[in-house]
Amino acid sequence: MQRKSLFLLALACLWSLGAAAQWQWIDQSGRKVFSDRPPPQEVPEHNILKQPPQPRPAASAPAAAEAGTDGAPPAAAAPQPPAPSGRDPALEKEKARLEAAEAARRQAEEAAQAHAQAQLRADNCARARQLLATLNSGATLAHVNASGERVLMDDATRATELRRAQDAIRQNC
């Protein structure tokens, strides 16, 4: 029974070693966060309270043999792999591609909107020119007043309509 208890105690101690490899940091809202994964990139270094110990690389036998007989390090050491930056190049490429697609979509939308505005101005210009030609023709014209009755256009109303048509031509043509 003693051995079984001792074994279970040792197992529990070994199991708890996994909990030692935890990250602790303070997030943007001031709360303490515990995780087995590193914090996001936007968390500043001074807010990281605890991180698991980094394993130290053991000296390899070939490196010791290259050191030579005097124990001095070799002249040209093997290049160290770059430190992980926490960024995934594939994700960075995908993000750049999506941003470029969004920019192209916005640019196409703006071009379509500019085209629609130019078409609207051209239509307004054509209508204003047609109205000006009709008003200058000297023909007797009628219009509908506020009460819905058809009334012949007098000289004052014709002059007002001429000014409106000329303003529309200045703005749209």
mmCIF file of C-alpha atoms in Angstrom:
data_model
loop_
_atom_site.group_PDB
_atom_site.id
_atom_site.type_symbol
_atom_site.label_atom_id
_atom_site.label_comp_id
_atom_site.label_asym_id
_atom_site.label_seq_id
_atom_site.Cartn_x
_atom_site.Cartn_y
_atom_site.Cartn_z
ATOM 1 C CA MET A 1 0.000 0.000 0.000
ATOM 2 C CA GLN A 2 2.921 2.324 0.787
ATOM 3 C CA ARG A 3 4.398 1.915 -2.671
ATOM 4 C CA LYS A 4 1.103 2.587 -4.349
ATOM 5 C CA SER A 5 0.624 5.834 -2.379
ATOM 6 C CA LEU A 6 4.194 6.892 -3.091
ATOM 7 C CA PHE A 7 3.732 6.139 -6.792
ATOM 8 C CA LEU A 8 0.493 8.151 -6.941
ATOM 9 C CA LEU A 9 2.194 11.077 -5.154
ATOM 10 C CA ALA A 10 5.103 11.003 -7.623
ATOM 11 C CA LEU A 11 2.669 10.802 -10.530
ATOM 12 C CA ALA A 12 0.725 13.813 -9.226
ATOM 13 C CA CYS A 13 3.960 15.808 -8.886
ATOM 14 C CA LEU A 14 5.024 14.942 -12.415
ATOM 15 C CA TRP A 15 1.578 15.789 -13.719
ATOM 16 C CA SER A 16 1.731 19.237 -12.148
ATOM 17 C CA LEU A 17 4.978 20.004 -13.987
ATOM 18 C CA GLY A 18 2.880 20.682 -17.066
ATOM 19 C CA ALA A 19 1.184 23.503 -15.199
ATOM 20 C CA ALA A 20 4.562 25.166 -14.679
ATOM 21 C CA ALA A 21 4.790 25.780 -18.440
ATOM 22 C CA GLN A 22 2.138 28.491 -18.321
ATOM 23 C CA TRP A 23 2.018 32.030 -19.638
ATOM 24 C CA GLN A 24 0.694 34.888 -17.543
ATOM 25 C CA TRP A 25 0.057 38.402 -18.800
ATOM 26 C CA ILE A 26 -2.163 41.388 -18.236
ATOM 27 C CA ASP A 27 -4.513 42.052 -21.135
ATOM 28 C CA GLN A 28 -5.668 45.439 -22.440
ATOM 29 C CA SER A 29 -8.591 45.606 -20.014
ATOM 30 C CA GLY A 30 -6.278 45.037 -17.007
ATOM 31 C CA ARG A 31 -7.258 41.408 -16.307
ATOM 32 C CA LYS A 32 -4.647 38.759 -15.538
ATOM 33 C CA VAL A 33 -4.704 36.013 -18.198
ATOM 34 C CA PHE A 34 -3.343 32.476 -17.724
ATOM 35 C CA SER A 35 -2.733 30.329 -20.787
ATOM 36 C CA ASP A 36 -0.603 27.544 -22.181
ATOM 37 C CA ARG A 37 -0.120 29.618 -25.350
ATOM 38 C CA PRO A 38 1.896 32.809 -25.749
ATOM 39 C CA PRO A 39 0.050 36.125 -25.592
ATOM 40 C CA PRO A 40 -1.020 37.972 -28.756
ATOM 41 C CA GLN A 41 1.501 40.209 -30.500
ATOM 42 C CA GLU A 42 -0.189 43.406 -29.296
ATOM 43 C CA VAL A 43 0.585 42.619 -25.621
ATOM 44 C CA PRO A 44 3.688 44.638 -24.636
ATOM 45 C CA GLU A 45 6.652 42.852 -23.047
ATOM 46 C CA HIS A 46 6.235 44.602 -19.689
ATOM 47 C CA ASN A 47 2.716 43.123 -19.343
ATOM 48 C CA ILE A 48 4.000 39.539 -19.614
ATOM 49 C CA LEU A 49 4.290 38.339 -16.016
ATOM 50 C CA LYS A 50 5.407 34.752 -16.505
ATOM 51 C CA GLN A 51 6.471 32.582 -19.389
ATOM 52 C CA PRO A 52 7.693 28.990 -19.522
ATOM 53 C CA PRO A 53 11.446 28.507 -19.400
ATOM 54 C CA GLN A 54 13.059 28.285 -22.800
ATOM 55 C CA PRO A 55 14.999 25.027 -23.320
ATOM 56 C CA ARG A 56 18.679 25.599 -23.841
ATOM 57 C CA PRO A 57 20.214 23.812 -26.824
ATOM 58 C CA ALA A 58 22.769 21.217 -25.750
ATOM 59 C CA ALA A 59 26.240 21.383 -27.256
ATOM 60 C CA SER A 60 26.466 18.858 -30.043
ATOM 61 C CA ALA A 61 29.317 16.431 -30.400
ATOM 62 C CA PRO A 62 30.315 17.636 -33.918
ATOM 63 C CA ALA A 63 30.624 21.184 -32.631
ATOM 64 C CA ALA A 64 32.920 20.009 -29.842
ATOM 65 C CA ALA A 65 35.030 18.075 -32.352
ATOM 66 C CA GLU A 66 35.300 21.144 -34.618
ATOM 67 C CA ALA A 67 36.551 23.209 -31.731
ATOM 68 C CA GLY A 68 39.976 21.744 -32.287
ATOM 69 C CA THR A 69 42.580 20.574 -29.843
ATOM 70 C CA ASP A 70 43.055 23.891 -28.042
ATOM 71 C CA GLY A 71 39.324 24.101 -27.140
ATOM 72 C CA ALA A 72 38.830 27.362 -29.078
ATOM 73 C CA PRO A 73 35.641 27.703 -31.096
ATOM 74 C CA PRO A 74 35.899 27.202 -34.869
ATOM 75 C CA ALA A 75 36.421 30.263 -37.052
ATOM 76 C CA ALA A 76 33.191 29.913 -38.989
ATOM 77 C CA ALA A 77 30.324 28.785 -36.778
ATOM 78 C CA ALA A 78 27.179 27.399 -38.339
ATOM 79 C CA PRO A 79 24.520 30.078 -38.858
ATOM 80 C CA GLN A 80 21.819 30.098 -36.216
ATOM 81 C CA PRO A 81 18.253 29.732 -37.410
ATOM 82 C CA PRO A 82 16.294 32.964 -37.127
ATOM 83 C CA ALA A 83 14.321 33.441 -33.947
ATOM 84 C CA PRO A 84 10.632 32.788 -34.422
ATOM 85 C CA SER A 85 8.771 36.052 -34.877
ATOM 86 C CA GLY A 86 5.342 34.682 -34.042
ATOM 87 C CA ARG A 87 4.113 35.509 -37.538
ATOM 88 C CA ASP A 88 3.045 33.052 -40.166
ATOM 89 C CA PRO A 89 4.319 34.025 -43.643
ATOM 90 C CA ALA A 90 1.417 32.227 -45.319
ATOM 91 C CA LEU A 91 -1.071 34.186 -43.229
ATOM 92 C CA GLU A 92 0.773 37.421 -43.978
ATOM 93 C CA LYS A 93 0.586 36.683 -47.727
ATOM 94 C CA GLU A 94 -3.122 35.843 -47.491
ATOM 95 C CA LYS A 95 -3.763 39.047 -45.541
ATOM 96 C CA ALA A 96 -1.896 41.106 -48.143
ATOM 97 C CA ARG A 97 -3.848 39.387 -50.939
ATOM 98 C CA LEU A 98 -7.173 40.090 -49.243
ATOM 99 C CA GLU A 99 -6.225 43.728 -48.632
ATOM 100 C CA ALA A 100 -5.243 44.121 -52.298
ATOM 101 C CA ALA A 101 -8.536 42.544 -53.397
ATOM 102 C CA GLU A 102 -10.475 44.894 -51.088
ATOM 103 C CA ALA A 103 -8.581 47.911 -52.452
ATOM 104 C CA ALA A 104 -9.305 46.807 -56.032
ATOM 105 C CA ARG A 105 -12.987 46.331 -55.191
ATOM 106 C CA ARG A 106 -13.167 49.817 -53.625
ATOM 107 C CA GLN A 107 -11.398 51.322 -56.640
ATOM 108 C CA ALA A 108 -13.806 49.603 -59.056
ATOM 109 C CA GLU A 109 -16.757 50.781 -56.967
ATOM 110 C CA GLU A 110 -15.466 54.372 -57.013
ATOM 111 C CA ALA A 111 -14.912 54.180 -60.784
ATOM 112 C CA ALA A 112 -18.466 52.877 -61.288
ATOM 113 C CA GLN A 113 -19.831 55.661 -59.101
ATOM 114 C CA ALA A 114 -17.834 58.283 -61.020
ATOM 115 C CA HIS A 115 -19.140 56.834 -64.301
ATOM 116 C CA ALA A 116 -22.733 56.959 -63.019
ATOM 117 C CA GLN A 117 -22.286 60.593 -61.959
ATOM 118 C CA ALA A 118 -20.825 61.482 -65.350
ATOM 119 C CA GLN A 119 -23.765 59.763 -67.077
ATOM 120 C CA LEU A 120 -26.232 61.642 -64.862
ATOM 121 C CA ARG A 121 -24.556 64.964 -65.697
ATOM 122 C CA ALA A 122 -24.651 64.161 -69.418
ATOM 123 C CA ASP A 123 -28.380 63.332 -69.189
ATOM 124 C CA ASN A 124 -29.063 66.552 -67.267
ATOM 125 C CA CYS A 125 -27.077 68.512 -69.850
ATOM 126 C CA ALA A 126 -29.061 67.012 -72.735
ATOM 127 C CA ARG A 127 -32.413 67.752 -71.027
ATOM 128 C CA ALA A 128 -31.374 71.345 -70.216
ATOM 129 C CA ARG A 129 -30.268 71.951 -73.824
ATOM 130 C CA GLN A 130 -33.553 70.538 -75.113
ATOM 131 C CA LEU A 131 -35.544 72.753 -72.704
ATOM 132 C CA LEU A 132 -33.523 75.812 -73.768
ATOM 133 C CA ALA A 133 -34.189 75.049 -77.444
ATOM 134 C CA THR A 134 -37.920 74.622 -76.745
ATOM 135 C CA LEU A 135 -38.115 77.888 -74.784
ATOM 136 C CA ASN A 136 -36.201 79.800 -77.487
ATOM 137 C CA SER A 137 -38.428 78.428 -80.279
ATOM 138 C CA GLY A 138 -41.120 81.022 -79.576
ATOM 139 C CA ALA A 139 -43.903 78.447 -79.563
ATOM 140 C CA THR A 140 -46.757 78.888 -77.142
ATOM 141 C CA LEU A 141 -46.082 76.659 -74.145
ATOM 142 C CA ALA A 142 -48.215 75.548 -71.239
ATOM 143 C CA HIS A 143 -47.308 74.277 -67.789
ATOM 144 C CA VAL A 144 -49.181 72.808 -64.834
ATOM 145 C CA ASN A 145 -49.585 75.126 -61.839
ATOM 146 C CA ALA A 146 -49.616 74.192 -58.142
ATOM 147 C CA SER A 147 -53.333 73.359 -58.159
ATOM 148 C CA GLY A 148 -52.877 70.981 -61.112
ATOM 149 C CA GLU A 149 -54.439 73.229 -63.761
ATOM 150 C CA ARG A 150 -52.901 73.671 -67.194
ATOM 151 C CA VAL A 151 -51.887 77.319 -67.701
ATOM 152 C CA LEU A 152 -50.265 79.051 -70.687
ATOM 153 C CA MET A 153 -46.726 80.211 -69.982
ATOM 154 C CA ASP A 154 -46.418 84.025 -69.756
ATOM 155 C CA ASP A 155 -43.217 86.020 -70.456
ATOM 156 C CA ALA A 156 -42.132 86.136 -66.779
ATOM 157 C CA THR A 157 -42.439 82.365 -66.370
ATOM 158 C CA ARG A 158 -40.641 81.828 -69.701
ATOM 159 C CA ALA A 159 -37.766 84.087 -68.520
ATOM 160 C CA THR A 160 -37.560 82.176 -65.216
ATOM 161 C CA GLU A 161 -37.464 78.832 -67.042
ATOM 162 C CA LEU A 162 -34.786 80.179 -69.441
ATOM 163 C CA ARG A 163 -32.569 81.168 -66.461
ATOM 164 C CA ARG A 164 -33.052 77.724 -64.881
ATOM 165 C CA ALA A 165 -32.156 75.974 -68.145
ATOM 166 C CA GLN A 166 -29.063 78.152 -68.602
ATOM 167 C CA ASP A 167 -27.948 77.462 -64.996
ATOM 168 C CA ALA A 168 -28.421 73.732 -65.553
ATOM 169 C CA ILE A 169 -26.342 73.933 -68.727
ATOM 170 C CA ARG A 170 -23.554 75.786 -66.862
ATOM 171 C CA GLN A 171 -23.516 73.181 -64.082
ATOM 172 C CA ASN A 172 -23.779 70.010 -66.154
ATOM 173 C CA CYS A 173 -22.232 70.713 -69.543
#
